[in-house]
Coordinates of C-alpha atoms in Angstrom, one line a residue:
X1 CA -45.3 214.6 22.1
X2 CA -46.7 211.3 21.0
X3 CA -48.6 208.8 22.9
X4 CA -47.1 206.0 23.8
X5 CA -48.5 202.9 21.5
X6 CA -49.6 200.0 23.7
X7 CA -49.3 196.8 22.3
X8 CA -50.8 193.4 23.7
X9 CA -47.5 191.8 23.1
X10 CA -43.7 193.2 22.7
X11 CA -40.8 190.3 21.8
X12 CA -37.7 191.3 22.9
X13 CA -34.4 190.4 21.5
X14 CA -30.8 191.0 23.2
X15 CA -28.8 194.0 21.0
X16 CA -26.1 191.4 20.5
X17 CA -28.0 189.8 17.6
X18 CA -30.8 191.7 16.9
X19 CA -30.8 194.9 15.1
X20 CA -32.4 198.0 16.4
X21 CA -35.3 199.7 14.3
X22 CA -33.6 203.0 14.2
X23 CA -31.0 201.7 11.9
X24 CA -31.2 203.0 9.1
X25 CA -28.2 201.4 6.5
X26 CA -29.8 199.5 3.6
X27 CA -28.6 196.6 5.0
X28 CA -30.5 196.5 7.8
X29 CA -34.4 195.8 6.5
X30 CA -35.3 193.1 8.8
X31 CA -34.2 192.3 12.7
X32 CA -31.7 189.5 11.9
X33 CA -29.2 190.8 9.1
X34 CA -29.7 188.3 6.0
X35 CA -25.9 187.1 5.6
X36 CA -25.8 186.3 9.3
X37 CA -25.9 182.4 10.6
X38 CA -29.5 183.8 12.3
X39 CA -30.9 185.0 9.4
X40 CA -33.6 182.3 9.5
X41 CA -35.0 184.1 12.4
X42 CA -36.3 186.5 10.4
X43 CA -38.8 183.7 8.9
X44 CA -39.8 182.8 12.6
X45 CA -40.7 186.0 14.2
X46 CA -42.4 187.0 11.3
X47 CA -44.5 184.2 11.2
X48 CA -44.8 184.9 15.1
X49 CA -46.1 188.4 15.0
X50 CA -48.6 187.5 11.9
X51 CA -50.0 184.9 14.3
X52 CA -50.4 187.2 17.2
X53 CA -52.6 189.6 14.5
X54 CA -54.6 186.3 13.7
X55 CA -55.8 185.8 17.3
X56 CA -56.2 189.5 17.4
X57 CA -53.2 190.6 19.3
X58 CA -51.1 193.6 18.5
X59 CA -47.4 192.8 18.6
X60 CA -44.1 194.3 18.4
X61 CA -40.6 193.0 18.0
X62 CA -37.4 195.3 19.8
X63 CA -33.7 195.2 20.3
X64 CA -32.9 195.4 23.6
X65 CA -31.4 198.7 23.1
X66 CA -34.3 200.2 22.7
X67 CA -35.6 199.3 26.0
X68 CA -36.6 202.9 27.8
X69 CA -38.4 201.7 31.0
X70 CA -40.6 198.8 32.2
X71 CA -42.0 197.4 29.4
X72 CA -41.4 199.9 27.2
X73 CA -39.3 200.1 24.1
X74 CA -38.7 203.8 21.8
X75 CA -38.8 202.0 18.8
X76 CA -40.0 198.3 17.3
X77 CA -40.3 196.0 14.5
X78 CA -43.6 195.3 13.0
X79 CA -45.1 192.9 10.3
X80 CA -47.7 194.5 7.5
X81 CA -48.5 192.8 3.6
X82 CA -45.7 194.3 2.8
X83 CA -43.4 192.7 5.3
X84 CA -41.1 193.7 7.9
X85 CA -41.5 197.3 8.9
X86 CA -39.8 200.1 10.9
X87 CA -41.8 201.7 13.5
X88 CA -39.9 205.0 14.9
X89 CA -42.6 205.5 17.7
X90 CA -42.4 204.5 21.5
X91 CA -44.5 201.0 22.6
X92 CA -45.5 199.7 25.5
X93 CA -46.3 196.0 26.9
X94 CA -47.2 194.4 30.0
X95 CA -46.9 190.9 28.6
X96 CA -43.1 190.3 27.2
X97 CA -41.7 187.5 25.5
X98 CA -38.4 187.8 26.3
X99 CA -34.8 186.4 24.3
X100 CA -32.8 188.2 26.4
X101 CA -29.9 187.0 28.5
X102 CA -28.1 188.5 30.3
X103 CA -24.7 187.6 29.3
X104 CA -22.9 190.7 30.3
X105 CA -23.3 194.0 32.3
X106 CA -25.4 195.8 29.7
X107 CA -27.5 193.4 28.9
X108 CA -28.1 192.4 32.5
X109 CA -29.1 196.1 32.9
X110 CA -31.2 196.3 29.8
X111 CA -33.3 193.5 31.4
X112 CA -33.5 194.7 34.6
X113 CA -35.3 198.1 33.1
X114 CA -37.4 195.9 31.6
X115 CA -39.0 194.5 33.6
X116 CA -38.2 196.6 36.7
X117 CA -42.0 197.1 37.3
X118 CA -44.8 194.3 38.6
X119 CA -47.1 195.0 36.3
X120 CA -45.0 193.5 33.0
X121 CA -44.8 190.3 33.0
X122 CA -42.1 188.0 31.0
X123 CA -43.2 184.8 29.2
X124 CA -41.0 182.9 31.1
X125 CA -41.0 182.0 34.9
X126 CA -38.4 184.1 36.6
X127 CA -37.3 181.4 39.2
X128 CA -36.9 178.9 36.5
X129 CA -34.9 181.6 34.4
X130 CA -32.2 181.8 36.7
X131 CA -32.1 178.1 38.0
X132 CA -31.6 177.2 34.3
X133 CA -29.5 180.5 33.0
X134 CA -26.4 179.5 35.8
X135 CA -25.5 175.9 35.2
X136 CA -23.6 175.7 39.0
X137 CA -27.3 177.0 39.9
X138 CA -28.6 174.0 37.6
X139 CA -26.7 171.2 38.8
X140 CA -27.5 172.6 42.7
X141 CA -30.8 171.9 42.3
X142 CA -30.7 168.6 40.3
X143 CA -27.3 167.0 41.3
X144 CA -29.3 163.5 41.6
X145 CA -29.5 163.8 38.1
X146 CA -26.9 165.8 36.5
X147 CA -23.2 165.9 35.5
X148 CA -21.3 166.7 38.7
X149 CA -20.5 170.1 38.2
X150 CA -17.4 172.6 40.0
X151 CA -16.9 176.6 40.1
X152 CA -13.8 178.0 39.7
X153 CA -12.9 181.2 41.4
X154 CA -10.6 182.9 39.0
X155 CA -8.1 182.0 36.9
X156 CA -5.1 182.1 39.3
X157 CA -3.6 178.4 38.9
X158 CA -4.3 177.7 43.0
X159 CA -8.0 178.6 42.5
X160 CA -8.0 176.3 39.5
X161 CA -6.2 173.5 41.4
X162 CA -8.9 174.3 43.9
X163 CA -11.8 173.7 41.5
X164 CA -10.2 170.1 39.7
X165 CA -9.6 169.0 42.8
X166 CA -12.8 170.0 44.2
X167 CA -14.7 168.3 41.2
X168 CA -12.3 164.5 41.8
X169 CA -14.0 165.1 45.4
X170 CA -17.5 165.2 43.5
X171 CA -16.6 162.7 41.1
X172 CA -15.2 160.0 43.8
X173 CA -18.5 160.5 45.8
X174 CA -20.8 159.8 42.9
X175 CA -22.6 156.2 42.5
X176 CA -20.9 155.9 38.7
X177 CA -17.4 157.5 38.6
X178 CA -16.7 154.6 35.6
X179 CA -19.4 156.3 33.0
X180 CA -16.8 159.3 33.2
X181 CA -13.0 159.8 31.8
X182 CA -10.2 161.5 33.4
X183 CA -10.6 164.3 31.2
X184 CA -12.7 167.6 32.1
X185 CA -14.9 169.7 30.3
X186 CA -14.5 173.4 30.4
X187 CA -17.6 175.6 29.6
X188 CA -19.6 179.0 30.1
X189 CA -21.5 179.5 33.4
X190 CA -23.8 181.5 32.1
X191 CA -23.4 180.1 28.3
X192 CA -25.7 178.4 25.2
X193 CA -25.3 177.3 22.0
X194 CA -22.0 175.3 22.6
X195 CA -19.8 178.5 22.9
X196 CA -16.9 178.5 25.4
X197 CA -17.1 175.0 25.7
X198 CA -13.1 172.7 25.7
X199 CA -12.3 169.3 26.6
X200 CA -9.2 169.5 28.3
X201 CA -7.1 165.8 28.8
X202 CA -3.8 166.8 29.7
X203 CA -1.6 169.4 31.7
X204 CA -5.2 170.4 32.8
X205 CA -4.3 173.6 35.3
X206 CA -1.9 175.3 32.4
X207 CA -4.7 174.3 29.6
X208 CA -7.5 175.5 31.8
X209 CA -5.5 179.0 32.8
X210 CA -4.9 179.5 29.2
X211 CA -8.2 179.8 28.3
X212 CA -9.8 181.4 31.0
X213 CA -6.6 184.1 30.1
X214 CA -8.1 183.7 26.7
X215 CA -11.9 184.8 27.9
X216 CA -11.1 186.5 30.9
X217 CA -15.2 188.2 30.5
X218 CA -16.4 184.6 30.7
X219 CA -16.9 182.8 34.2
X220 CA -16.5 179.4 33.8
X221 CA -17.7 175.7 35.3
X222 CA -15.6 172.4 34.9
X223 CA -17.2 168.9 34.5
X224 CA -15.8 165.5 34.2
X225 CA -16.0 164.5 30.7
X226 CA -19.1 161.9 30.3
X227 CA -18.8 158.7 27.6
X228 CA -21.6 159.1 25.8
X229 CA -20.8 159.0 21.9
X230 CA -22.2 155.2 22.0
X231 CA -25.1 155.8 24.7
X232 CA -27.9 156.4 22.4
X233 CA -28.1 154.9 19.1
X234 CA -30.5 156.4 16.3
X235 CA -31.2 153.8 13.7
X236 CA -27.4 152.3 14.2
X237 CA -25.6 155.3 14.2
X238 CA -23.8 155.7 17.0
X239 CA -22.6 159.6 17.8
X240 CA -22.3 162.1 20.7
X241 CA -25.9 162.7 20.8
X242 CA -28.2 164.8 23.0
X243 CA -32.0 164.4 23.7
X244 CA -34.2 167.8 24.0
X245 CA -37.8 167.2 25.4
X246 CA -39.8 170.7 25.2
X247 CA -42.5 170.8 27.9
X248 CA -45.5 172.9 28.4
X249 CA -48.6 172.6 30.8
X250 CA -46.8 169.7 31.9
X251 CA -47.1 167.8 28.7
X252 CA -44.5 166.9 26.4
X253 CA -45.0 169.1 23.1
X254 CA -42.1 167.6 21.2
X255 CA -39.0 165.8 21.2
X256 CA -35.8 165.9 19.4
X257 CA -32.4 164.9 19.1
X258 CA -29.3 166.5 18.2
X259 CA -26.3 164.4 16.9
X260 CA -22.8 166.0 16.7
X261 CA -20.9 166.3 14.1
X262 CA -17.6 164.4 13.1
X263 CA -16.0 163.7 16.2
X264 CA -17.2 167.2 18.0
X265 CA -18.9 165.8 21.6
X266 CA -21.2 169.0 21.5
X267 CA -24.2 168.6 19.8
X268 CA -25.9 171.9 19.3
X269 CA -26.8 173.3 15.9
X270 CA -24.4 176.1 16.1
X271 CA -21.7 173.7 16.5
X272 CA -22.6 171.7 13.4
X273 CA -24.9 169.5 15.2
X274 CA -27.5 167.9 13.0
X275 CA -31.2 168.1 14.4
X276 CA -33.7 164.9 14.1
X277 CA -37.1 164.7 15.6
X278 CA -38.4 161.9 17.2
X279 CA -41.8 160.2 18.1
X280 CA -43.2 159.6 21.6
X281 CA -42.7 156.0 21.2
X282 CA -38.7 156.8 20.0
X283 CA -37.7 158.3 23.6
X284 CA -36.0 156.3 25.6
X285 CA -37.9 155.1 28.8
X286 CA -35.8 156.1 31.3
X287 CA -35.4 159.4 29.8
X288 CA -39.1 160.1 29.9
X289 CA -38.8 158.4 33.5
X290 CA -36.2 160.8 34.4
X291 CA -38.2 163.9 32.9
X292 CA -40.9 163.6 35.4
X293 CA -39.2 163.4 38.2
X294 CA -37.6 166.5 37.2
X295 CA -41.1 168.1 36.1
X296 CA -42.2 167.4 39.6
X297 CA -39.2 168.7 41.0
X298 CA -39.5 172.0 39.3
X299 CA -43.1 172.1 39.9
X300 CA -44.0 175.4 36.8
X301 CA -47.1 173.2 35.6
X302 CA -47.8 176.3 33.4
X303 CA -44.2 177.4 32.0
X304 CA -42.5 176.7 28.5
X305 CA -39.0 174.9 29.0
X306 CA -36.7 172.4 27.9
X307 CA -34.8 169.3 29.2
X308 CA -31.5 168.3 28.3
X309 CA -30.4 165.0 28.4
X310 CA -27.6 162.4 27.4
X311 CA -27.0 158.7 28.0
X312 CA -23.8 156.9 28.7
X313 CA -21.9 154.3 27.3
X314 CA -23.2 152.2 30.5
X315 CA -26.6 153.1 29.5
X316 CA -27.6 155.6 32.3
X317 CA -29.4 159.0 31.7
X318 CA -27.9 162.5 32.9
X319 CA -29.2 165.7 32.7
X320 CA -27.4 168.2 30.6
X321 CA -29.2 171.3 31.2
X322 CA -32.8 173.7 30.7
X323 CA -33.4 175.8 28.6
X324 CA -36.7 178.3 29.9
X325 CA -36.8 179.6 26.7
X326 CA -36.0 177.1 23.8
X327 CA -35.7 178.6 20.4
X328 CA -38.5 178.7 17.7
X329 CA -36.8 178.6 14.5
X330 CA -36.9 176.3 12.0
X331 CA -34.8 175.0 9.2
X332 CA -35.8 176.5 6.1
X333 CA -35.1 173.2 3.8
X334 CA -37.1 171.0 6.4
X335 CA -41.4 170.9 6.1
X336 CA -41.3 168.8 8.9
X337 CA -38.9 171.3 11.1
X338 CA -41.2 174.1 9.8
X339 CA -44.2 172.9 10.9
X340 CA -42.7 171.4 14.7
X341 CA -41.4 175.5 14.6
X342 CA -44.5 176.2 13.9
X343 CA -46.6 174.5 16.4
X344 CA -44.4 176.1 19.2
X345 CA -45.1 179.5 18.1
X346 CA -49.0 178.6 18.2
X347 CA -48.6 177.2 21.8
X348 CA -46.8 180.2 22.9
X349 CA -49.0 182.7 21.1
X350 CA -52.3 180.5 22.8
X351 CA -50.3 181.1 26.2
X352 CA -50.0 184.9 25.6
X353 CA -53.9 185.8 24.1
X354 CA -54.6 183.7 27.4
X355 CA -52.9 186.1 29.5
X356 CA -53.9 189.1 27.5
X357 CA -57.5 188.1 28.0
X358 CA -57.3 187.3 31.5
X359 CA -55.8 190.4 32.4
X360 CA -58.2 192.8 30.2
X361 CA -61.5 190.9 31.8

């Protein structure tokens, strides 16, 4: 039997995206299949892993499915000159990066194995996983700030009637009930990327049944819809547009903005959303204002995470969301989103041969 390879670090990717090493169709010669809308990603986590062998770390990229116990993996992904490679062998790591959510049963479970032991260790802080992976969890914590925000139950009509009118409570308590229309937003709890989100403006109970019918594995939040497609102007165009501030060690490591496309009110990338960086001196004030009194709130002075936010018509700031793990891909056409890619994976990596270090001294 073979020894068990230990590595320094091991990424690991949910099985919904990423492709195992053990398969073996010609298809499938790099994690992310190359006709897929992630197919970029195979650009990033290559350049990830060759920087982990720069600063002397061994490092190993798995599917999720090949999780086999705490930290441990039965087969990985490597990079050599030649490029991606197959590894059929068992790893082990105590220090993960983790892209795994756990958006359904399976994967919940495949992360639970994972990391079911205190000696591994995920990139991201635990507490600040799950405050930022539930969005009811989210708004909890930083309703001062954020959208107000309502559970429902199930998709029986009274536990839906139970929710909007719930949410009107919310929504007539709130110091600005005029930044917001009468219409609600529909989206994933436990969601990203802009999937499973609907603005519903009429016959809201039947509409809101419908879908939840429609997507009866997805538990759902509703939200009053927020005015915001003239909030933020970005040299005098005037769209639904978010603002994404990535912060590590407390610092602010970059900026960005994401403006939606046509009409669309949801910015991300997946959705069409188009992706502009901006300068410290480009963020609004009271968005950087804002920030830090949710830095402090949150208190991780050494964790990775992003910040969500939007501004109404009526000028005021809300927080959207965090993101503990914000992605590290880039746009292959863009030098400059190459390099802002590129620079994250550096921090990380400098984060990770820290901990590696620390814990082999």
């Amino acid at each position: 039997m073979k020894k068990i390879k230990k590595l320094d670090v091991l990424v690991v990717y949910s099985a919904a995206i990423a492709l195992s090493a053990t398969v073996l169709d010609t298809h499938s010669k790099k994690p992310f299949l190359v006709d897929s809308a992630r197919a970029n990603y195979n650009v990033s986590y290559a350049y990830f892993l060759n920087h982990c062998k720069t600063q002397g770390l061994s490092a190993g990229f798995t599917s999720s499915s090949d999780i086999t116990g705490p930290g441990t993996c039965s087969s990985y992904w490597t990079q050599t000159p030649s490029g991606w490679t197959k590894v059929n062998h068992s790893a082990q790591s105590n220090q993960i990066f983790d892209k795994l959510s756990p958006s359904s049963t399976k994967r919940a479970a495949e992360r639970t194995l994972l990391l079911s032991d205190n000696s591994v260790t995920p990139f991201n802080d635990p507490t600040l996983f799950q405050i930022f992976y539930d969005k009811l969890v989210t708004y909890r914590q930083f309703s001062d700030y954020a959208i107000p925000t309502s559970d429902i139950y199930s998709s029986r009509p009274r536990d839906i009637h139970i929710s909007i009118t719930r949410l009107r409570k919310l929504l007539r308590e709130h110091p600005f009930p005029d930044d917001f229309s009468t219409a609600i937003v529909l989206k994933d709890r436990f969601g990203a990327g802009g999937n499973h989100v609907y603005k519903v403006s009429t016959n809201m109970p039947v509409k809101i049944n419908q879908i939840m019918l429609e997507n009866p594995k997805i538990k759902f939040v509703i939200q009053p819809f927020l005015h915001f497609d003239k909030g933020y102007t970005y040299k005098n165009r005037q769209a639904a547009t978010d603002i994404r501030l990535i912060i590590q060690h407390n610092q602010l490591l970059q900026c960005y903005i994401r403006i939606a496309k046509g009409d669309d009110f949801r910015c991300n990338q997946h959705q069409g959303g188009e992706l502009i960086y901006l300068t410290d001196l480009e963020i609004p004030p009271l968005v950087n204002k804002i920030a830090s009194k949710l830095m402090t709130k949150i208190n991780k002075p050494h964790s990775l995470y992003a910040l969500d936010f939007v501004i109404s018509n009526a000028g005021r700031v809300y927080f959207i969301e965090g993101n503990s793990n914000p992605g590290i891909d880039w746009t292959l056409t863009s030098k400059l989103s190459q390099n802002k890619g590129q620079r994250l994976i550096r921090r990380i990596i400098s984060e990770l041969t820290h901990r590696v270090n620390t814990n082999h001294s």
